[in-house]
Amino acid sequence: MIGADYDAQHWFREKNDKFWPGQEFGLEIDQILHQQRSKYQDVLVFKRRKMMSSCLAINSIRIVVPVISLFGSAPTFFIIWFLLRLITFICCPHYIYRRCDDYLYSLYQKFILFFFENWVHAKIYFHGDYQEIIKKKENILFISNHQSSVDWIIANMLAIRQGSLGHIRYILKNELKWIPLYGFYFQQHGCIYVRRNDKGDLERVEKGIRQIKSNGLPVWLVIFPEGTRFNPIKNQDIIERSRQFAKQKGVPPFDHVLYPRTGATVAAINALKDKFDAVYDVTIMYSQTYDKNRQIRTGAASMAEFLQGQTKELHIHVKRIPIDSIPSETNEQISNWLYQRFIIKDKLIKHFYDQNRNNKYVLDIDSDREGIQAQLCLSDTIFSCIFFVLTTCLLLITPQGRSLYWHIYLLGTPMTLLWMHIFPPKNIN
């Protein structure tokens, strides 16, 4: 079995760190044709007569089932939301719709969390003030570093443990509005779309935040101040521009995060400091993002890779900062405060990698205490999973249901995009 020999020679060490249960196996081969090592990957060409179809099938199921379930239920979710919107518009005050919408959003996000926590079985560790923040519900501003398309689900993971899942609103990049049906719904739910390097961004953010304030409901406003993902493999040019920008500002550049864009955070604190109880400063770290042999940082898993199990451990550091303790008399004070928080983030991540070399996963600088492992119970998500799968199946078993389903999917996306273009957010809430 060639797998055991290569483990001993550390030939596949980096890949082994990314393997998930069921994929780390010995492989019987007939002949090695070529082997080569490069900076970012190891290459092995071999000849093998036996097929690997069973292994490939198992690994395919890990990603195919979640993708079909989540995108397949999109028309179902949209129909339920539309009926809710129509009924409450006719006979209920607006705040009733908002509360029902928060519940529906929470129900669907639990469906998503079923796959990203219960299906994947990645170990999730919480560091910092985690035990404090789960004791009571709060209105908060959530700021985080950004490495992966999985990052937005981290807010779900924290919110569900506090009982605040339905209260989440995101500031999202504009490209996400093209997601079929969901892109439209995110705006209806109160999320705010922004374009990178667009001078109108700040105005859109301020309008969206004023709407959130006027709703009068609890809120978790989620912002990724970096604006794009830190990926040392794919985004080296972005990282270099960030470092140069920091130097232009006369401040030391970061090694593990990008220089934060302050506009959205400043607008949020200015508009909602009377509503917010605290800021949750969240630092996210994925295991298998550091090559110990070459001593270089690698990219975090994408959503598809995460669902395939390529992240064994997820580490989330939470710092709760009372809103009253944040200097906010001027925009410059808030900007400087945010920059100082990212200095701390950079140190946290560096400390994490330093400890990781000793086979430890620590995100607290002042303590050697490892994180608290807190897995989400299946009972927290299984009802939502059954509900959306069952309602989608019921919709598809009749000809009329199938016709409605496909009309919603095929016509809904262009119609909702047209709606968003004609009716900006200020006219739909």
Coordinates of C-alpha atoms in Angstrom, one line a residue, residues 351 355 360-372:
H351 CA 0.0 33.7 17.8
Q355 CA 1.1 27.7 18.8
K360 CA -1.8 23.6 19.8
Y361 CA -4.7 25.8 18.6
V362 CA -4.7 28.9 20.8
L363 CA -6.2 32.3 19.9
D364 CA -5.8 34.0 23.2
I365 CA -2.5 36.0 23.4
D366 CA -2.5 36.3 27.1
S367 CA -3.4 32.7 27.9
D368 CA -2.3 29.3 26.8
R369 CA -5.9 28.1 27.3
E370 CA -7.2 26.3 24.2
G371 CA -10.7 27.0 22.9
I372 CA -14.0 25.6 24.1

